[in-house]
Tab-separated table of C-alpha atoms in Angstrom:
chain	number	residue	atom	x	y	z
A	1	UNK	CA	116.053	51.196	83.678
A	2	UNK	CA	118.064	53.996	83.594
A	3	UNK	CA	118.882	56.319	86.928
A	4	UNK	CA	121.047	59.870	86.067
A	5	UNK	CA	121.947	61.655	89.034
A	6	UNK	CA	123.224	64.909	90.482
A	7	UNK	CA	125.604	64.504	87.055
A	8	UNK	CA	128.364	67.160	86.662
A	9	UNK	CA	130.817	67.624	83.964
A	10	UNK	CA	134.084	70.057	83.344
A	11	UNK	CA	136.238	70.635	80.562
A	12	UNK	CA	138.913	72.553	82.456
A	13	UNK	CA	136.674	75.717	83.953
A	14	UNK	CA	133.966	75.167	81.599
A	15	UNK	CA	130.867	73.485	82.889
A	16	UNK	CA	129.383	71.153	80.089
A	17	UNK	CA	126.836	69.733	82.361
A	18	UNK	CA	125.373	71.145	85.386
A	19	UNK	CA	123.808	68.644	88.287
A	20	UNK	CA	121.715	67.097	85.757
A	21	UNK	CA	119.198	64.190	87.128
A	22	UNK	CA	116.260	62.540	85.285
A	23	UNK	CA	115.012	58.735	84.765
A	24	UNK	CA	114.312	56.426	82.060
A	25	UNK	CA	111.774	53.899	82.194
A	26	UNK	CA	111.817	50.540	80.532
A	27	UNK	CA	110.438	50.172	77.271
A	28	UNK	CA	110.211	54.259	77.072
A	29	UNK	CA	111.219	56.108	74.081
A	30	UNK	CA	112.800	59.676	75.668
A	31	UNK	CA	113.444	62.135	73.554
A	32	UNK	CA	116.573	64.156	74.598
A	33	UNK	CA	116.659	67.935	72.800
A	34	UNK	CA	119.006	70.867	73.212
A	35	UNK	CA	120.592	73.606	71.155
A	36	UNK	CA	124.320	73.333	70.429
A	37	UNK	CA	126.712	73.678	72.965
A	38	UNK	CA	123.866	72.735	75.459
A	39	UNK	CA	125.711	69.456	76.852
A	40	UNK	CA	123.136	67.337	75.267
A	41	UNK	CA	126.381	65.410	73.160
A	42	UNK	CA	128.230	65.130	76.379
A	43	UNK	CA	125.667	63.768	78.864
A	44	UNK	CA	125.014	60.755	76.032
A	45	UNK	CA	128.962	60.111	76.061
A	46	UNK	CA	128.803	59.410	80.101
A	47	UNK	CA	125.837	57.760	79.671
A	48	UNK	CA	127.549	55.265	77.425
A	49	UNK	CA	130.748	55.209	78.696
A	50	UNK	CA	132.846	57.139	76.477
A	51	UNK	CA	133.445	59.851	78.739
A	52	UNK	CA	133.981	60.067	82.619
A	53	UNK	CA	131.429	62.379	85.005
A	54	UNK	CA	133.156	64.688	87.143
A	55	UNK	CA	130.895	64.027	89.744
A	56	UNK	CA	127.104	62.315	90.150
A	57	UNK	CA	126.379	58.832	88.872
A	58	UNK	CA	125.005	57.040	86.056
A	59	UNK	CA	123.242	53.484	86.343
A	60	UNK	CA	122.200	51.402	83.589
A	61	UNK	CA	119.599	48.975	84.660
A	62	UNK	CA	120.983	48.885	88.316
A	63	UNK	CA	124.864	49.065	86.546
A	64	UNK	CA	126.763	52.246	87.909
A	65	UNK	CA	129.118	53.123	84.381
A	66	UNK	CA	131.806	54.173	86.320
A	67	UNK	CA	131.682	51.498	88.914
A	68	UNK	CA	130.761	48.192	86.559
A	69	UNK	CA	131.490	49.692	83.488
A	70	UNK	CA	131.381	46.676	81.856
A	71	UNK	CA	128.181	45.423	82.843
A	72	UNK	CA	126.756	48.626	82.206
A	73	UNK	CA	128.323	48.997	78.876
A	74	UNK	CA	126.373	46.012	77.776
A	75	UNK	CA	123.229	46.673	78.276
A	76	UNK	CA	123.764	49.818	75.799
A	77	UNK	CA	123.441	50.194	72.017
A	78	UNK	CA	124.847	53.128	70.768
A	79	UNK	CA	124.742	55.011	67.813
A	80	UNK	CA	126.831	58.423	67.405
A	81	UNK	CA	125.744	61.317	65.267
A	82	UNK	CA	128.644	59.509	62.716
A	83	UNK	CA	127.995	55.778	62.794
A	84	UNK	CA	130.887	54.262	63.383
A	85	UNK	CA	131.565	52.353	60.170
A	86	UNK	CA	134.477	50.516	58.119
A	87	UNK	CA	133.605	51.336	55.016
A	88	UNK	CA	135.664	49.069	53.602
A	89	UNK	CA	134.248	46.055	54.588
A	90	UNK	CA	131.079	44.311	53.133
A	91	UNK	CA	127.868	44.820	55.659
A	92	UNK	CA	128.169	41.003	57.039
A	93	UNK	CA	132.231	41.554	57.437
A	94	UNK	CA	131.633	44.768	59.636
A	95	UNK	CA	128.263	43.133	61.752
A	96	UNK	CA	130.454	39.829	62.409
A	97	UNK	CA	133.561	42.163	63.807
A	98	UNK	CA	130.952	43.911	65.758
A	99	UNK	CA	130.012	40.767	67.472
A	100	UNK	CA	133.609	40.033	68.189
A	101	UNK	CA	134.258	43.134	69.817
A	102	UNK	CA	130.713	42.628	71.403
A	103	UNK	CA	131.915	39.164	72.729
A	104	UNK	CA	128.688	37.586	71.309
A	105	UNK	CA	128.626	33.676	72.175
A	106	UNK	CA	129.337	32.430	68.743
A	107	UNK	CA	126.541	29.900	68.723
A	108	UNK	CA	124.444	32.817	68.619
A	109	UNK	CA	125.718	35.156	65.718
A	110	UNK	CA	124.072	33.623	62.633
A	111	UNK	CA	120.620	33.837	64.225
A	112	UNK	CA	121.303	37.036	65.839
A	113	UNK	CA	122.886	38.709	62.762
A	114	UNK	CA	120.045	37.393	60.338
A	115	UNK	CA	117.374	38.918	62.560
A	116	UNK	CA	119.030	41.841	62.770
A	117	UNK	CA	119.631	42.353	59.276
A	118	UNK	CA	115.741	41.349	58.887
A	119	UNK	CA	114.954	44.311	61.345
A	120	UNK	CA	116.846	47.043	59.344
A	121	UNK	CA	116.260	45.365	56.233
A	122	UNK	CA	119.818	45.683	55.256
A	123	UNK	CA	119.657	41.357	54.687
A	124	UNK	CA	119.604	42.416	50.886
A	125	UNK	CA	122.952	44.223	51.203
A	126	UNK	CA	124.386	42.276	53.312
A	127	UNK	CA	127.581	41.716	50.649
A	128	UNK	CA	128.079	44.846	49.350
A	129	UNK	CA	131.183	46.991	50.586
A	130	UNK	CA	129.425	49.362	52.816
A	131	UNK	CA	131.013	52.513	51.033
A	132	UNK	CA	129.179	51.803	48.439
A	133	UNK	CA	125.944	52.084	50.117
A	134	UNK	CA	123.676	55.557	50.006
A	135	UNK	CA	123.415	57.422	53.021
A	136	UNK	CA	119.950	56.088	54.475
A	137	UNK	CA	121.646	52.256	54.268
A	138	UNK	CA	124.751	53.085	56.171
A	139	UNK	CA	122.443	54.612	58.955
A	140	UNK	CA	120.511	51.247	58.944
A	141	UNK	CA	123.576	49.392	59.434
A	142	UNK	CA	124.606	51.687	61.739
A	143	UNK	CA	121.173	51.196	63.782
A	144	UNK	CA	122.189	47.207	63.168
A	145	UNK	CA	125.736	47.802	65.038
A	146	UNK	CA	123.768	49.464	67.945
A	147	UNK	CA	121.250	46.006	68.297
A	148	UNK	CA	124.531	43.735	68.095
A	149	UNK	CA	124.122	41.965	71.718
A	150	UNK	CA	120.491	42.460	71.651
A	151	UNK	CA	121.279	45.520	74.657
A	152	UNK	CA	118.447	46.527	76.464
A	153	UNK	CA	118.728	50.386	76.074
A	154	UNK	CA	119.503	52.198	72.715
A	155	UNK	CA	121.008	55.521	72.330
A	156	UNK	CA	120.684	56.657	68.960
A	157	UNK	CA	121.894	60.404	68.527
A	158	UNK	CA	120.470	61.938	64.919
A	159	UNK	CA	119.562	58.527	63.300
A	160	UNK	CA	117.857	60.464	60.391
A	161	UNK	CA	119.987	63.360	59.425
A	162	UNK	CA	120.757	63.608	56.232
A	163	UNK	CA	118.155	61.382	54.473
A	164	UNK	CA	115.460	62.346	52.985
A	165	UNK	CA	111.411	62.323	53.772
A	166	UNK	CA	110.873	59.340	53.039
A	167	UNK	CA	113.929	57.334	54.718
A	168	UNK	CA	113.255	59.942	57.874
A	169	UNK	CA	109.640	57.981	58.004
A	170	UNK	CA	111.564	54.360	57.442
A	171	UNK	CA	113.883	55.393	60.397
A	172	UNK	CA	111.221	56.882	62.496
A	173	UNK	CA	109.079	53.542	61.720
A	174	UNK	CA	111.633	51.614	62.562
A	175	UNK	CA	112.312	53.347	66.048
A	176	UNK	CA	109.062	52.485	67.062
A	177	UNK	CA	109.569	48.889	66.074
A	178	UNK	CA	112.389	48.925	68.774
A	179	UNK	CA	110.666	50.402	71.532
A	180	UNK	CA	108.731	47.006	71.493
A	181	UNK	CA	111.797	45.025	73.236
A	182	UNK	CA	114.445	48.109	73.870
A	183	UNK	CA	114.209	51.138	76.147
A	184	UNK	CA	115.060	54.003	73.530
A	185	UNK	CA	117.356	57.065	74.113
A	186	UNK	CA	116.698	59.528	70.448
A	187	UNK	CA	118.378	62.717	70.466
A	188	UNK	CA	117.365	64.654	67.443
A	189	UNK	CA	117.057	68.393	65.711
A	190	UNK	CA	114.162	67.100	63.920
A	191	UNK	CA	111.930	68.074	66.427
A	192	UNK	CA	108.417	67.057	64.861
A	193	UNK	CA	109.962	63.561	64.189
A	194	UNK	CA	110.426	63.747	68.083
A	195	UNK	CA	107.286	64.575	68.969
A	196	UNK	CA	106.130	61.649	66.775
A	197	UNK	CA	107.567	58.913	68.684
A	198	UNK	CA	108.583	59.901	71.584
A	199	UNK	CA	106.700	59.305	75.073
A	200	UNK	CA	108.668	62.094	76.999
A	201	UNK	CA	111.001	64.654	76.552
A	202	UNK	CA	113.870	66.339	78.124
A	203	UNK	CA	114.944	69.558	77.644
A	204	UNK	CA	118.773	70.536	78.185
A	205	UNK	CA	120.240	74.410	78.129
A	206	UNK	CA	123.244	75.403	79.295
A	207	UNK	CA	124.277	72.442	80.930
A	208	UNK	CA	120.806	72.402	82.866
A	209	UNK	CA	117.487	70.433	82.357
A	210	UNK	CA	115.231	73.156	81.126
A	211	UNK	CA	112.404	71.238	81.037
A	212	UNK	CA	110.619	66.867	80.924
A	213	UNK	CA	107.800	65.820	80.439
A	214	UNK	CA	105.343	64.340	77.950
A	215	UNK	CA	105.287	66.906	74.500
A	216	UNK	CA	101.168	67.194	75.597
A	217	UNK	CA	102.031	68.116	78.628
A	218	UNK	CA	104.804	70.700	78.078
A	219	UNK	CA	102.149	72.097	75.491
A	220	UNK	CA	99.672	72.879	77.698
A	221	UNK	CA	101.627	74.147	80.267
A	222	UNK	CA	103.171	76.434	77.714
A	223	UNK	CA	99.955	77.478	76.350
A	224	UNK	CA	97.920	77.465	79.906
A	225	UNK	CA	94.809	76.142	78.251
A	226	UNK	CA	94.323	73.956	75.011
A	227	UNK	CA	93.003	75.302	71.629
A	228	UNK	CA	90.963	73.331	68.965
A	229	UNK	CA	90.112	74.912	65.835
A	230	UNK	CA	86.570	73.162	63.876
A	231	UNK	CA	85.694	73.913	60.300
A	232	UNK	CA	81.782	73.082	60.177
A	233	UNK	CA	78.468	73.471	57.806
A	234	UNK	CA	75.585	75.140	60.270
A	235	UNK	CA	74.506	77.799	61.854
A	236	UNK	CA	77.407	79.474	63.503
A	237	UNK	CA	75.001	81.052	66.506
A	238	UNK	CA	73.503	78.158	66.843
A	239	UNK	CA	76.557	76.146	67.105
A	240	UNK	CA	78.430	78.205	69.168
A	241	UNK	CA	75.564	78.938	72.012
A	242	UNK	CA	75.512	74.599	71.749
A	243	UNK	CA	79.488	74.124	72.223
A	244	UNK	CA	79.172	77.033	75.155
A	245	UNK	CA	77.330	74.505	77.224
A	246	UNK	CA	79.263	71.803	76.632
A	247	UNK	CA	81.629	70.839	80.147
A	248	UNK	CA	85.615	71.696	79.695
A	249	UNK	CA	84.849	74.658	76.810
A	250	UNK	CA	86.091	77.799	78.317
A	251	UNK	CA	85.666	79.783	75.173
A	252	UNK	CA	84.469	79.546	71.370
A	253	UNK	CA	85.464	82.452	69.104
A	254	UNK	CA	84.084	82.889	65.613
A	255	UNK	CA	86.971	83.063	62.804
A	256	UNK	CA	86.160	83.100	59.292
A	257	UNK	CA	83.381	82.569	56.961
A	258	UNK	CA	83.873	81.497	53.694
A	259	UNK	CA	82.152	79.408	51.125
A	260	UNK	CA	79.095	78.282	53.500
A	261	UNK	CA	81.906	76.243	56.130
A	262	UNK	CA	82.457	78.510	59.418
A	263	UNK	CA	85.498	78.227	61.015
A	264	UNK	CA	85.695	78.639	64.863
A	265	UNK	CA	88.466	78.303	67.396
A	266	UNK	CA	87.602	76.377	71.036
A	267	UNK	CA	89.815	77.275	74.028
A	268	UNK	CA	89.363	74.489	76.604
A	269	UNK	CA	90.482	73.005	80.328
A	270	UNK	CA	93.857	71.274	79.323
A	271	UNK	CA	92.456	68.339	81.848
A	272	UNK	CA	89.706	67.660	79.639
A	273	UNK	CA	89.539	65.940	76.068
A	274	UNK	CA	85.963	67.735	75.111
A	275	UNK	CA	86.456	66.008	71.663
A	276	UNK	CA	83.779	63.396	71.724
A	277	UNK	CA	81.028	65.777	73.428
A	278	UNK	CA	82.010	68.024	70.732
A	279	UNK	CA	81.378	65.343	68.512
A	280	UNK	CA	78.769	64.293	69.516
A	281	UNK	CA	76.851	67.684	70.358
A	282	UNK	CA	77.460	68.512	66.084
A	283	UNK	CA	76.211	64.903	65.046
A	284	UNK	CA	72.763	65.309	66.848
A	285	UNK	CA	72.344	68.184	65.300
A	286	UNK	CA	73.423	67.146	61.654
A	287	UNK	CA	75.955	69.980	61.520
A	288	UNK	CA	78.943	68.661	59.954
A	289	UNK	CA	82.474	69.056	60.886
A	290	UNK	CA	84.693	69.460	57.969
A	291	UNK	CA	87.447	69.734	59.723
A	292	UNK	CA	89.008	69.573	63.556
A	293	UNK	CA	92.173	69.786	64.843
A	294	UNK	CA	94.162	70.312	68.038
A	295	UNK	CA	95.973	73.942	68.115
A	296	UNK	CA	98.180	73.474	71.111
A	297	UNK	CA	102.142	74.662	70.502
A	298	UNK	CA	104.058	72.674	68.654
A	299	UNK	CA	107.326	70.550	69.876
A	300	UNK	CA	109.309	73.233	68.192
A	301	UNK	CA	107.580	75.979	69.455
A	302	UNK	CA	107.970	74.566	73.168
A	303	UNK	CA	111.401	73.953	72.720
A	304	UNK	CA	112.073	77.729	71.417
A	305	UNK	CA	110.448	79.207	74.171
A	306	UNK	CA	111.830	76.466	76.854
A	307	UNK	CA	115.165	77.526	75.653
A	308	UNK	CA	114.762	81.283	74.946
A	309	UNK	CA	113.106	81.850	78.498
A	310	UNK	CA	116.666	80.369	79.729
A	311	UNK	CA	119.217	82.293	78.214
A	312	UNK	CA	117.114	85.254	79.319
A	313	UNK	CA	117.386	84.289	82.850
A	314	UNK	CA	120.862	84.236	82.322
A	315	UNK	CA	121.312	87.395	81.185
C-alpha cells in the first residue's frame, strides 16, 4: 500500500531525514514514534505531499507523490498535529468546503458526509460554529476532514493530545474502527496508546530508522527472553519443581510471600507462549492463580532504550 524508499531530506546542510525505507501494508495500523527533532514530522509531510524529498521516492498505493502527485494525494487522509480547521464555520459548512476542495462528485456528499459524521459522532454538532466546540470535538471533526474522499490511507499525527482519558479511549476506539476499511499511519507521544492499537512500529532517531517491528517483538528482543510474573495459593516447592518441567520455562524464581498467595516470576523462550501449559499444569493441581501477567518491557521502555542506544553511538 505504501512503498518509502532510500528517502533523504535537507534543510540547507542539515539532514532531517537520512535514507529512510520501510513499507506499509494494507489495512495495517503502523505506529510511527520518535523524539523531537527526529524527522518523524518531516517524513509524514513527504509522505503526504506537503513537502518535497531531496532524493528517494514515496508511492502511495503504486502512486509515486512526486511523480502523480495527484493521484497519490488522493488516496491520503491527513490529519496534522493542528487540525486544520475554520473555526468560524458551523461543522457541516467546513465538511461541505472540504469536499469541494476534495473534488467529491456531488451526488455523493450527503451520503458521504452523513456517514462520516455517524463515524465520529460529530452528526449531533453538525450546526454548531466549530469554535465553539471543546477540544476532543474539534479533533473528531478533524479525524472527519481526513475521511472526506473515503482515501485509502490515513495519516493522523497526535489525534489525542490534549484530551483527556476518557476522549484518548474514544479516539483510540475509534482508530481501530478505521483500520477496518483504511490503512492507518498514527504518530503519537502517547506511547501505551500506541502499543494498544498498533500492529507494528517504527522507530525514527536522528533522521534514521532506529528500529520496526511488531511492539512483542521489539520486547523480546530487547529483553532476550520473556518474563511472566503468577500470584498463586499452593505450595510454592511444589509448584515451582511442576512449572520447571513444563517445555519453554527457562527459569522460575520465588518473590514474595505474603498473606498465604506466593508470588513467583517465570523467565521463558520468547518463541513460546507457555501460558496454557502453565494453566493448565496449576488447574490439575487445584492451585489457584490469583493473578498472571506478562512482564516483558514496555512500548516506552523499548522506545527509551531504542533511542538512547542511538545517540550513544553517535557520540
Amino acid at each position: 500500500m505504501i512503498e518509502i524508499s532510500d528517502l533523504v531530506k535537507f534543510y540547507g546542510d542539515k539532514k532531517a531525514v537520512d535514507h529512510i525505507s520501510f513499507t506499509v501494508n494494507r489495512g495495517e495500523i503502523l505506529g510511527f514514534l520518535g523524539p523531537n527533532g527526529a524527522g518523524k514530522t518531516t517524513t509524514m509531510n513527504i509522505l503526504t505531499g506537503y513537502l518535497s524529498a531531496t532524493s528517494g521516492s514515496v508511492k502511495i498505493n503504486g502512486h509515486d507523490i512526486l511523480e502523480e502527485p495527484a493521484e497519490a494525494k488522493k488516496c491520503i487522509g491527513y490529519l496534522p498535529e493542528m487540525p486544520p480547521l475554520y473555526l468560524d464555520m458551523t461543522v457541516l459548512e467546513y465538511l461541505k468546503f472540504i469536499c469541494d476542495l476534495k473534488s467529491v462528485p456531488k451526488d455523493q456528499r450527503i451520503r458521504q458526509l452523513a456517514e462520516i459524521m455517524r463515524l465520529v459522532r460529530i452528526a449531533d454538532v453538525s450546526d454548531r460554529v466549530i469554535h465553539n466546540l471543546s477540544k476532543g470535538y474539534k479533533q473528531r471533526v478533524g479525524i472527519a476532514q481526513a475521511l472526506v474522499g473515503n482515501p485509502e490511507v490515513l495519516v493522523l499525527d497526535e489525534p489525542t493530545v490534549g484530551l483527556d482519558p476518557k476522549q484518548i479511549i474514544e479516539i483510540r476506539n475509534l482508530i481501530k474502527t478505521l483500520s477496518k476499511n483504511h490503512t492507518v499511519i498514527l504518530s503519537s507521544h502517547i506511547l501505551p496508546e500506541v502499543q494498544a492499537v498498533c500492529d507494528r512500529v517504527v522507530i525514527i532517531n536522528n533522521g534514521k530508522i532506529a528500529a520496526i517491528d511488531t511492539p512483542n517483538a521489539l520486547s523480546h528482543k530487547l529483553a532476550g527472553s520473556s518474563k511472566l510474573s503468577m500470584i498463586f495459593e499452593g505450595p510454592l516447592k511444589d509448584v515451582t519443581s511442576k512449572l520447571r518441567t513444563l517445555p519453554g520455562i527457562i527459569a522460575v524464581t520465588p518473590v514474595i510471600e505474603k498473606d498465604g498467595h506466593h508470588q513467583i516470576e517465570i523467565t521463558v523462550d520468547p518463541k513460546m507462549d507457555v501460558r496454557k501449559s502453565v494453566f493448565f499444569a496449576m488447574a490439575s493441581n487445584s492451585w489457584p492463580i490469583l493473578e498472571f501477567r506478562s512482564m516483558d518491557p514496555s512500548l516506552e521502555e523499548i522506545f527509551l532504550s531504542v533511542t538512547t542506544n542511538e545517540e550513544k553511538k553517535r557520540r
